[in-house]
mmCIF file of C-alpha atoms in Angstrom:
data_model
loop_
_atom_site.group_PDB
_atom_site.id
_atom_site.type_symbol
_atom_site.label_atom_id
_atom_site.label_comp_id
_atom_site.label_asym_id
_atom_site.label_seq_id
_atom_site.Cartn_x
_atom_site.Cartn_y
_atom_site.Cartn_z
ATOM 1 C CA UNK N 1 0.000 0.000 0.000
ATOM 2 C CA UNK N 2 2.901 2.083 0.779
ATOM 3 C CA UNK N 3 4.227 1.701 -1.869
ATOM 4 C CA UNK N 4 1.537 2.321 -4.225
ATOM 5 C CA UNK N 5 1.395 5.539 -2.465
ATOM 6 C CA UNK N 6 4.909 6.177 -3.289
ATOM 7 C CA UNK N 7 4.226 5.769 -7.008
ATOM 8 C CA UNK N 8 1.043 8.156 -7.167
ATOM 9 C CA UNK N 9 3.070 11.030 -5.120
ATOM 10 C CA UNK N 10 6.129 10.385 -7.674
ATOM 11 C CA UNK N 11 3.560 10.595 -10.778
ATOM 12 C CA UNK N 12 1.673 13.902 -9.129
ATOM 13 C CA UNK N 13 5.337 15.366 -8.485
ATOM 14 C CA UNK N 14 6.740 14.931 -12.314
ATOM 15 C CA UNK N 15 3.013 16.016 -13.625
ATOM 16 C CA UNK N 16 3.792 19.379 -11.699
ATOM 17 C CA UNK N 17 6.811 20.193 -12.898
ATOM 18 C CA UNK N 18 6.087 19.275 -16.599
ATOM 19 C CA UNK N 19 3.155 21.598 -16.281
ATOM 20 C CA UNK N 20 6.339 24.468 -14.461
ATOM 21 C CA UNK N 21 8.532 23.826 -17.358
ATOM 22 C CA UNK N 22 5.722 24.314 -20.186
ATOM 23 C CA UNK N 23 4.830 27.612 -18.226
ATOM 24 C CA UNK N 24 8.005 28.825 -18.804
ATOM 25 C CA UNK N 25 9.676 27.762 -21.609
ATOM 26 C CA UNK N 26 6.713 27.667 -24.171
ATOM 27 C CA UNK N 27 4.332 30.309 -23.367
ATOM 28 C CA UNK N 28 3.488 32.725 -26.741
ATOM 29 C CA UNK N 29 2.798 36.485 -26.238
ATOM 30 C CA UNK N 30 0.601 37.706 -28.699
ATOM 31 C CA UNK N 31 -1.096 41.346 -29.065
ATOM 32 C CA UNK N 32 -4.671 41.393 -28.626
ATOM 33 C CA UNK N 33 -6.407 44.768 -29.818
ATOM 34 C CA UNK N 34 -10.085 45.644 -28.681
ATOM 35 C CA UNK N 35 -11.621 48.663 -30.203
ATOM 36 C CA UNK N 36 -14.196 50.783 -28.550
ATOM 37 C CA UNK N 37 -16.282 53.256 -30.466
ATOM 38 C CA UNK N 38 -16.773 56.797 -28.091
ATOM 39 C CA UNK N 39 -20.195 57.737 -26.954
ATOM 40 C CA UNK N 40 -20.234 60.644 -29.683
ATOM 41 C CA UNK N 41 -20.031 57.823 -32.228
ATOM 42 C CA UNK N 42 -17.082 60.427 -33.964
ATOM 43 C CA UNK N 43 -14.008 58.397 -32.771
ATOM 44 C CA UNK N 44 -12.720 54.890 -32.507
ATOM 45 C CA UNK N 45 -10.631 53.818 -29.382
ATOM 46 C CA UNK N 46 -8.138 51.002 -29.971
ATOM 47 C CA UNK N 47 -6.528 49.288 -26.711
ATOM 48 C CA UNK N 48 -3.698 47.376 -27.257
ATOM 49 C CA UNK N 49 -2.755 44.830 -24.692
ATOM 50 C CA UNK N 50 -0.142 42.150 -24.729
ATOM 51 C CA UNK N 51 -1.797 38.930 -23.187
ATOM 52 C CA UNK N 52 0.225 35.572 -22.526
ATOM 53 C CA UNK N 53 -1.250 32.358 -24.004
ATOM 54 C CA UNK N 54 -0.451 28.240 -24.067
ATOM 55 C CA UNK N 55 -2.065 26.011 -26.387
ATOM 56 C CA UNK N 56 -4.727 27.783 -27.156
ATOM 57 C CA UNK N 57 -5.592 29.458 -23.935
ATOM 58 C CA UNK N 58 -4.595 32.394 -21.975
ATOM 59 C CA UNK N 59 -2.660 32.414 -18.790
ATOM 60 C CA UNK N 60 -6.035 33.381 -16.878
ATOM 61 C CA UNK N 61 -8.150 30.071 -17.871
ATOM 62 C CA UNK N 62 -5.035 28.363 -17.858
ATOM 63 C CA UNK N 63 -5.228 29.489 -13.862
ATOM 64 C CA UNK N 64 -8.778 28.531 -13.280
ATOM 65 C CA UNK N 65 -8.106 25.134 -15.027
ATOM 66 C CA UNK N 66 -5.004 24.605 -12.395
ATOM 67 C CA UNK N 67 -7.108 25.426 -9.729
ATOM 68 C CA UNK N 68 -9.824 22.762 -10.454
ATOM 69 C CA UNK N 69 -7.126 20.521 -11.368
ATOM 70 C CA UNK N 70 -5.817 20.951 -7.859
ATOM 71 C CA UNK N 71 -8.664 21.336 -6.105
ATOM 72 C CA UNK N 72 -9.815 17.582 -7.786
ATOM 73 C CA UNK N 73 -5.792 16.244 -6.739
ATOM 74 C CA UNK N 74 -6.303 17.671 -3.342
ATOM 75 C CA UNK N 75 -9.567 16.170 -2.477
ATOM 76 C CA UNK N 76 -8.423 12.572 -4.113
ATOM 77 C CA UNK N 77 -5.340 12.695 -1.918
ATOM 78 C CA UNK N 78 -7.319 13.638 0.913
ATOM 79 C CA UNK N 79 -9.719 10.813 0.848
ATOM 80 C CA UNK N 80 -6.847 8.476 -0.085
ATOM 81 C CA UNK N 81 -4.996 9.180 3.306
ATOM 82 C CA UNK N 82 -8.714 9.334 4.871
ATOM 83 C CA UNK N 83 -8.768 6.002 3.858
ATOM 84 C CA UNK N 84 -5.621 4.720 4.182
ATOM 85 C CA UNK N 85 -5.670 5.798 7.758
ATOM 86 C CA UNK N 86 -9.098 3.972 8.503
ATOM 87 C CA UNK N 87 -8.216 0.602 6.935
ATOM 88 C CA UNK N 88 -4.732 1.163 9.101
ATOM 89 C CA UNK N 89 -6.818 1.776 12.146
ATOM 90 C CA UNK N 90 -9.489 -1.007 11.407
ATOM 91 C CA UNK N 91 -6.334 -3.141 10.712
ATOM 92 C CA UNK N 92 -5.016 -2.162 14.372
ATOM 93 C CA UNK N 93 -8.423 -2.729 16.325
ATOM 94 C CA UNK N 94 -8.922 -6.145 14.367
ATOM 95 C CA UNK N 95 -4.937 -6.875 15.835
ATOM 96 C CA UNK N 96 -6.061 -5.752 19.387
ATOM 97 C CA UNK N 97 -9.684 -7.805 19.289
ATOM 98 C CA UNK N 98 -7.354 -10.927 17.927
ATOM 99 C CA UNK N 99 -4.991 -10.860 20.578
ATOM 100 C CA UNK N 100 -8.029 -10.182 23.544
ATOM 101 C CA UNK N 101 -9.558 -13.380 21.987
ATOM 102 C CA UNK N 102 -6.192 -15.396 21.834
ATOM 103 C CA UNK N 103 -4.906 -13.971 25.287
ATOM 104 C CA UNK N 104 -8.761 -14.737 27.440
ATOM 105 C CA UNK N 105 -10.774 -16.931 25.359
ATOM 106 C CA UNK N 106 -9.158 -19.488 23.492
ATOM 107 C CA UNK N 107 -8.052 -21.675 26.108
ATOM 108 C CA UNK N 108 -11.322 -21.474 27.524
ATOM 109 C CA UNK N 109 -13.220 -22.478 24.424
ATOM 110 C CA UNK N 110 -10.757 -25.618 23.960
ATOM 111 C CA UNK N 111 -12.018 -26.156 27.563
ATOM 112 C CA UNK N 112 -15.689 -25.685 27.336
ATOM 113 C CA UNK N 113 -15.408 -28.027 23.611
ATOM 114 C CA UNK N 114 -13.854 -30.535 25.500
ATOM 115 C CA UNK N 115 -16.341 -30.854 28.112
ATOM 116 C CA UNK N 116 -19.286 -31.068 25.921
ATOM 117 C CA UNK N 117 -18.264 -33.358 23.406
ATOM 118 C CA UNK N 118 -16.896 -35.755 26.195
ATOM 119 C CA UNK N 119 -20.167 -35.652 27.833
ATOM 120 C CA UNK N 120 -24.186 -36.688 27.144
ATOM 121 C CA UNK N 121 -24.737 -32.973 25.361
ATOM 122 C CA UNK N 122 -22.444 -34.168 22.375
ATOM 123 C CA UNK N 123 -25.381 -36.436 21.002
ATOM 124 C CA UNK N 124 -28.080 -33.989 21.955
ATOM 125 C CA UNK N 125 -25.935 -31.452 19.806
ATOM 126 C CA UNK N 126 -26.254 -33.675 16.811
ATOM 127 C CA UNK N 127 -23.091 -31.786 15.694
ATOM 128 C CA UNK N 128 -22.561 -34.529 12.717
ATOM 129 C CA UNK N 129 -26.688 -33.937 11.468
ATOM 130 C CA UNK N 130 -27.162 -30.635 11.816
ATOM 131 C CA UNK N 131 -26.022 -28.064 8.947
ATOM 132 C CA UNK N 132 -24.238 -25.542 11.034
ATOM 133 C CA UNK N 133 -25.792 -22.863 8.265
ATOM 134 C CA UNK N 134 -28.885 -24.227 9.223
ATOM 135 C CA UNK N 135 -28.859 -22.340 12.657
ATOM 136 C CA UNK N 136 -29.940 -18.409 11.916
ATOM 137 C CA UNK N 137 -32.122 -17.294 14.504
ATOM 138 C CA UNK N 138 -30.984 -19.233 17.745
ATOM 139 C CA UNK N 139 -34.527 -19.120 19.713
ATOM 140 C CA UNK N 140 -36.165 -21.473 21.118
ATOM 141 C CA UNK N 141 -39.009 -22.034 18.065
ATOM 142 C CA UNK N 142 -35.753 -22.978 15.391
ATOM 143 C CA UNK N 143 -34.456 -25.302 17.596
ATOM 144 C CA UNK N 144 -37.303 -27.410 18.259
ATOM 145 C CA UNK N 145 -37.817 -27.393 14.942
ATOM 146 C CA UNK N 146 -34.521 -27.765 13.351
ATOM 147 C CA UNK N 147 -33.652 -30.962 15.874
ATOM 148 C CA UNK N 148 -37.114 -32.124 15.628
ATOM 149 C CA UNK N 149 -36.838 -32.692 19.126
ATOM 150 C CA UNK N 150 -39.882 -30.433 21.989
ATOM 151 C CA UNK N 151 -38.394 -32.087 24.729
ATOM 152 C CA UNK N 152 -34.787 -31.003 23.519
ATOM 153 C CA UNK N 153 -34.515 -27.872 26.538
ATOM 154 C CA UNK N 154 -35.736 -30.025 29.294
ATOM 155 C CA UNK N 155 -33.006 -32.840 27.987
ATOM 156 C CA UNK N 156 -30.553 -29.780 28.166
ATOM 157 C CA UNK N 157 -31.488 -28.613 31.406
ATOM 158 C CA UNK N 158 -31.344 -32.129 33.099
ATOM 159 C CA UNK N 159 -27.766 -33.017 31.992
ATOM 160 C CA UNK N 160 -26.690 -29.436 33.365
ATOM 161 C CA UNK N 161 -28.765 -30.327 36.649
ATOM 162 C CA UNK N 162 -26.219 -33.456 37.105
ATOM 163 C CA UNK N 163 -22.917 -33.664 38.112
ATOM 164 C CA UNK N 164 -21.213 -34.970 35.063
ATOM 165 C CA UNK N 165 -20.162 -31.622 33.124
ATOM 166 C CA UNK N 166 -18.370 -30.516 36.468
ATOM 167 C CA UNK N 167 -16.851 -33.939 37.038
ATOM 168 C CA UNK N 168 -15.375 -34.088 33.352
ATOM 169 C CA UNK N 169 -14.295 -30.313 33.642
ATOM 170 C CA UNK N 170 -12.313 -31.283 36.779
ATOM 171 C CA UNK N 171 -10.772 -34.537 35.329
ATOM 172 C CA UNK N 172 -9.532 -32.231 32.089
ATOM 173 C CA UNK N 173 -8.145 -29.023 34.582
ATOM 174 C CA UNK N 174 -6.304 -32.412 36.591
ATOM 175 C CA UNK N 175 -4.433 -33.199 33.471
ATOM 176 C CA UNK N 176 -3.411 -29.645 32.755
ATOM 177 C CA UNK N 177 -1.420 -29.375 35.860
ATOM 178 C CA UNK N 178 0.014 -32.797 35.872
ATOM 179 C CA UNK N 179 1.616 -35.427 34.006
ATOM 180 C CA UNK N 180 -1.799 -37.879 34.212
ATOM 181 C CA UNK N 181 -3.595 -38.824 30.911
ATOM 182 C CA UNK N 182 -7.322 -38.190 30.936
ATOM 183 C CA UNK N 183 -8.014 -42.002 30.386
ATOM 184 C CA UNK N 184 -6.287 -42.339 33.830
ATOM 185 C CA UNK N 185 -9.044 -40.672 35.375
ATOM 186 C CA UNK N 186 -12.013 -40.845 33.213
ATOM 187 C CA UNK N 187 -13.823 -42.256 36.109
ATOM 188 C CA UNK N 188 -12.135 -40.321 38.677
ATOM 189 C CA UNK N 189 -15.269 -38.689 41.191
ATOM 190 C CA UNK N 190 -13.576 -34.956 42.795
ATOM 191 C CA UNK N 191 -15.526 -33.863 45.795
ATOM 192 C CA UNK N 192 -15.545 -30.122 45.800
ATOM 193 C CA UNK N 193 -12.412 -30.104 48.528
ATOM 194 C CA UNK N 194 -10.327 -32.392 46.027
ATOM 195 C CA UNK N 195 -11.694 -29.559 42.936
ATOM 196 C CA UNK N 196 -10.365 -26.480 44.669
ATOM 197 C CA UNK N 197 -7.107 -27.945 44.972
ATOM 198 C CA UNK N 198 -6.996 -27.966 40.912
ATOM 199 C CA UNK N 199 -7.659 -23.962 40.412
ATOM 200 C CA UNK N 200 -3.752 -23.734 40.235
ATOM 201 C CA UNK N 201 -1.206 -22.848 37.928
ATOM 202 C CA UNK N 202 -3.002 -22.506 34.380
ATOM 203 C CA UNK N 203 -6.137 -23.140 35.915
ATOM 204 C CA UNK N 204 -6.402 -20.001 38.409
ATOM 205 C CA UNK N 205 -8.488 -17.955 36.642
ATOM 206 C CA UNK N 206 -10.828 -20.426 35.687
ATOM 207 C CA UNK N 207 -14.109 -20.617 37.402
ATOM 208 C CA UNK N 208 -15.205 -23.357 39.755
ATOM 209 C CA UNK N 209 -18.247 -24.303 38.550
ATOM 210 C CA UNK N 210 -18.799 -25.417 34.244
ATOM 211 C CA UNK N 211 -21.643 -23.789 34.228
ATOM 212 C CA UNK N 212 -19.966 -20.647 35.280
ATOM 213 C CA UNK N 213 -17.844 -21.032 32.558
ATOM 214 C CA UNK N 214 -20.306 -21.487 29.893
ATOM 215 C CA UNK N 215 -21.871 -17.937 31.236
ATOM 216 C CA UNK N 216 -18.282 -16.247 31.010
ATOM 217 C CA UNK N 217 -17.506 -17.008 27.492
ATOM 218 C CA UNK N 218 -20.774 -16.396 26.218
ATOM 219 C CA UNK N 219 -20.301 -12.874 27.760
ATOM 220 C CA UNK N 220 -16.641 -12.317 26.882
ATOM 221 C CA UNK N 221 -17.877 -13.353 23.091
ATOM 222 C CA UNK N 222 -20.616 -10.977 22.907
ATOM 223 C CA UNK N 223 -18.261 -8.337 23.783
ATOM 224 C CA UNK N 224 -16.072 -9.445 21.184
ATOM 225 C CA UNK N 225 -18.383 -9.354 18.656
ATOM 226 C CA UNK N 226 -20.438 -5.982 19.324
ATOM 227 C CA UNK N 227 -17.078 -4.586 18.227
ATOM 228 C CA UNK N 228 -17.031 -7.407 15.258
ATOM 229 C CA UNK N 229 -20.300 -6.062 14.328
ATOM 230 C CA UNK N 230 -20.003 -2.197 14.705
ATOM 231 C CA UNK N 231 -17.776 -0.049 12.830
ATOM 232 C CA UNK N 232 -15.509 0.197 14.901
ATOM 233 C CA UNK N 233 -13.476 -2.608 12.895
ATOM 234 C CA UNK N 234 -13.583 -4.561 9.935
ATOM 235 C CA UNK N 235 -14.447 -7.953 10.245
ATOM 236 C CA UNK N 236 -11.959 -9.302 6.954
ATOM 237 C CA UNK N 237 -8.977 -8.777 8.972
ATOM 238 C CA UNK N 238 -10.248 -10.924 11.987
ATOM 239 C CA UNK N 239 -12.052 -13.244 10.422
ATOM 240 C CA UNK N 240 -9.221 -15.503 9.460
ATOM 241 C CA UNK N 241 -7.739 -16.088 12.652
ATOM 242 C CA UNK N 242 -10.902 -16.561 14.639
ATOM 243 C CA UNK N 243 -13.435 -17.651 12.265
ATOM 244 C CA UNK N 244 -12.826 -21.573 12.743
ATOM 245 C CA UNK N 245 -12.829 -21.255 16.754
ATOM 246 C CA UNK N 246 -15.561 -18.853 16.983
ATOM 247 C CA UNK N 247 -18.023 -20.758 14.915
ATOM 248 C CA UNK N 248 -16.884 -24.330 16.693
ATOM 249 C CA UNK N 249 -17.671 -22.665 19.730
ATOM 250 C CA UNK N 250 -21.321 -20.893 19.165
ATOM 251 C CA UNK N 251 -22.460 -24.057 17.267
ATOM 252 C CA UNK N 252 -21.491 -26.415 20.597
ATOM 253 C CA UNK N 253 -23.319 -23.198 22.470
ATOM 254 C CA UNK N 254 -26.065 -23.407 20.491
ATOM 255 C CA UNK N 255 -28.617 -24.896 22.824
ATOM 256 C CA UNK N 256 -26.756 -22.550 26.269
ATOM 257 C CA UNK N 257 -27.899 -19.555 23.617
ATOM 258 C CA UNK N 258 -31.350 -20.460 22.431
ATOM 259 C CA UNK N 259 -32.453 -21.869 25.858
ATOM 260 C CA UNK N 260 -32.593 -18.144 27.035
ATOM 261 C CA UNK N 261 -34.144 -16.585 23.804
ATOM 262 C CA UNK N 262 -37.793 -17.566 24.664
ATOM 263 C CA UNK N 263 -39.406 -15.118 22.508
ATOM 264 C CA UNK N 264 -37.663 -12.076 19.640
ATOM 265 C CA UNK N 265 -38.627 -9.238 21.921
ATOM 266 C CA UNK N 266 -36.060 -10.219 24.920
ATOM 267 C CA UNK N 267 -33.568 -12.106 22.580
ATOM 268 C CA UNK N 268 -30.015 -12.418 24.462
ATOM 269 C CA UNK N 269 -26.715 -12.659 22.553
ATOM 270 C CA UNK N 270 -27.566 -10.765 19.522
ATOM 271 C CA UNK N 271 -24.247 -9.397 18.453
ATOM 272 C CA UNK N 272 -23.196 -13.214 18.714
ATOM 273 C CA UNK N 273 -25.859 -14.172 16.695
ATOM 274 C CA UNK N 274 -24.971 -11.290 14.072
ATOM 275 C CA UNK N 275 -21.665 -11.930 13.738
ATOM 276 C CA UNK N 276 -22.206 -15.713 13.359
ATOM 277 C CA UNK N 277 -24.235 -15.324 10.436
ATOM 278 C CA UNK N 278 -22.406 -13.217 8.951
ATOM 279 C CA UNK N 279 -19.119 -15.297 9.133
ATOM 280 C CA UNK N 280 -20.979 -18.462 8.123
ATOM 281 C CA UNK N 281 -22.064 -16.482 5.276
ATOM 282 C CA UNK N 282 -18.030 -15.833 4.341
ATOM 283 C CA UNK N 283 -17.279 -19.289 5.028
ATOM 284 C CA UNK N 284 -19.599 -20.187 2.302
ATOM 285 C CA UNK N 285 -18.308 -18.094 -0.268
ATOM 286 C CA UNK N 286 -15.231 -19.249 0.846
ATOM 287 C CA UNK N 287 -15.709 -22.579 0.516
ATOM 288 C CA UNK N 288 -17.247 -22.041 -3.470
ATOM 289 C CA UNK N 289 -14.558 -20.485 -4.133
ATOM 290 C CA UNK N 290 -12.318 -23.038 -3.093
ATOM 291 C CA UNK N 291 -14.269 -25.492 -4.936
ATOM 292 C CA UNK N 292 -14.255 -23.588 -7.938
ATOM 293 C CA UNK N 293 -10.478 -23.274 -7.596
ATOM 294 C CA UNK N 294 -9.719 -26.674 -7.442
ATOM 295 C CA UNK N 295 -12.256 -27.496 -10.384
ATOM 296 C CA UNK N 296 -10.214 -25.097 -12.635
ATOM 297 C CA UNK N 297 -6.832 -26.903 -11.087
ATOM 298 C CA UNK N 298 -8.482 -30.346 -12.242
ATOM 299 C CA UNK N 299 -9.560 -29.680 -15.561
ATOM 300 C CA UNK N 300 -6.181 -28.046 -16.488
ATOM 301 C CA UNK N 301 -4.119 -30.759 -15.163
ATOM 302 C CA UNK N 302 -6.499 -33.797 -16.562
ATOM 303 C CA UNK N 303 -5.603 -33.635 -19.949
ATOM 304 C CA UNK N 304 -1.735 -33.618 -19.017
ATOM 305 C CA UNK N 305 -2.491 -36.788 -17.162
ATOM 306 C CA UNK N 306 -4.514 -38.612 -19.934
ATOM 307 C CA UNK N 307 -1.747 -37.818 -22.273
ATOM 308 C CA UNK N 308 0.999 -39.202 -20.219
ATOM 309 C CA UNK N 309 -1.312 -42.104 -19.777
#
């Protein structure tokens, strides 16, 4: 971009001083002679002024033309650092979001995956059957419908009621801080004493309960993405780096984010909502493209193949 910039600046600069040069060097002075006839009608007036001229047109349109001409190079420069200086600062708050998400978020999401594909949610998901571009609206009404399922929230709410998303978040903070494989203690039961003793090390910031955890990312993620989703950035140069663990994340959440939009008028987790849509919209066109790509690859490489064959 630089660069380019470079080149345009170079170009305006040797425009200039062509346009100097000509002004000096080939200007023509020629006499221009107006005559005015006297109020008595008796006598003719002749004025005789020298006036300066270049191709064609005298140094005082030549002056108006310059000052359009600069006025129109101004403005386009203008608008050009204008934005130059936006795409540098969208370019900035999409580094700053990416980091927030990498330095508080990521780790947790691993976490919270983990959890719910290692427990009794991961069928009720139906993450292999359901078209994760499917999911639009995430209220209660889709849901039902989309997993065919009107008994799908109380299903939801009595795994959360039991013990076993707590017990397999505890088993996978155990291995984080110690050498143990989580095989070793898939069946391992902590009591709360034996839990606290694993909020250590890598694990101290973590909350004590799952649950609480599910309610912390959700937040920290809408956060995220009301800045994904206002102007305040441009979602292209984020979208990369957090698109595939963003999307894992609110399609595993699916059911935590529908089970509190009862109805449109109090809907929770709309910038969330926004910003998955609108990603799974770019993964699409992303993925057509791809496809097109390697369609184009195939049929220029096939006949190279059949006539080696």
């Amino acid at each position: 971009m630089k660069s380019k910039k470079l080149i345009v600046y170079i170009a305006l600069a040797i425009v200039s001083l062509s346009c100097l040069i000509g002004f000096i060097f080939l200007p023509v002075q020629h006499t221009v002679v107006d005559t005015i006839i006297a109020e008595d009608s008796t006598k003719i007036i002749y004025i005789i002024q020298d006036e300066t001229s270049f191709l064609g047109k005298s140094i005082a349109e030549w002056r108006i033309v310059i000052s359009i001409i600069g006025f129109i190079v101004g403005t386009t420069l203008t608008c050009t650092e204008y934005n130059s200086n936006k795409k540098q600062k969208q370019q900035e708050k999409g580094a700053e979001i990416a980091r927030l998400f990498s330095d508080e978020l990521v780790d947790k999401c691993c976490i919270l995956g983990e959890v719910i594909t290692k427990s009794s949610l991961q069928s009720l998901l139906k993450l292999d059957v359901i078209n994760d571009s499917d999911i639009h609206n995430f209220d209660v009404t889709e849901i039902i419908d989309l997993f065919k399922d009107k008994n799908i929230f109380s299903k939801y709410e009595a795994i959360c009621r039991t013990n076993e998303l707590d017990q397999i978040y505890y088993r996978l903070l155990s291995i984080r801080i110690s050498a143990k494989k989580y095989n070793d203690i898939k069946d391992k039961v902590f009591s709360d004493d034996e839990a606290k003793e694993l909020f250590i090390l890598d694990n101290k910031n973590l909350p004590f309960r799952f649950m609480f955890l599910v309610s912390e990312v959700l937040n920290k993620l809408e956060a995220t993405s009301m800045h994904i989703a206002s102007q305040s950035t441009s979602s292209i140069y984020i979208y990369q780096s957090l698109h595939q663990m963003f999307l894992r994340t609110i399609r595993i959440l699916v059911i935590s984010i529908a089970y509190t939009n009862e109805n449109y008028a109090n809907k929770y987790y709309t910038n969330i909502i926004h910003v998955y849509n609108m990603w799974m919209k770019m993964l699409k066109k992303q993925q057509k493209n791809e496809k097109k790509n390697k369609e184009k690859a195939y049929k220029k490489l096939n006949p190279k193949i059949n006539t080696v064959q």
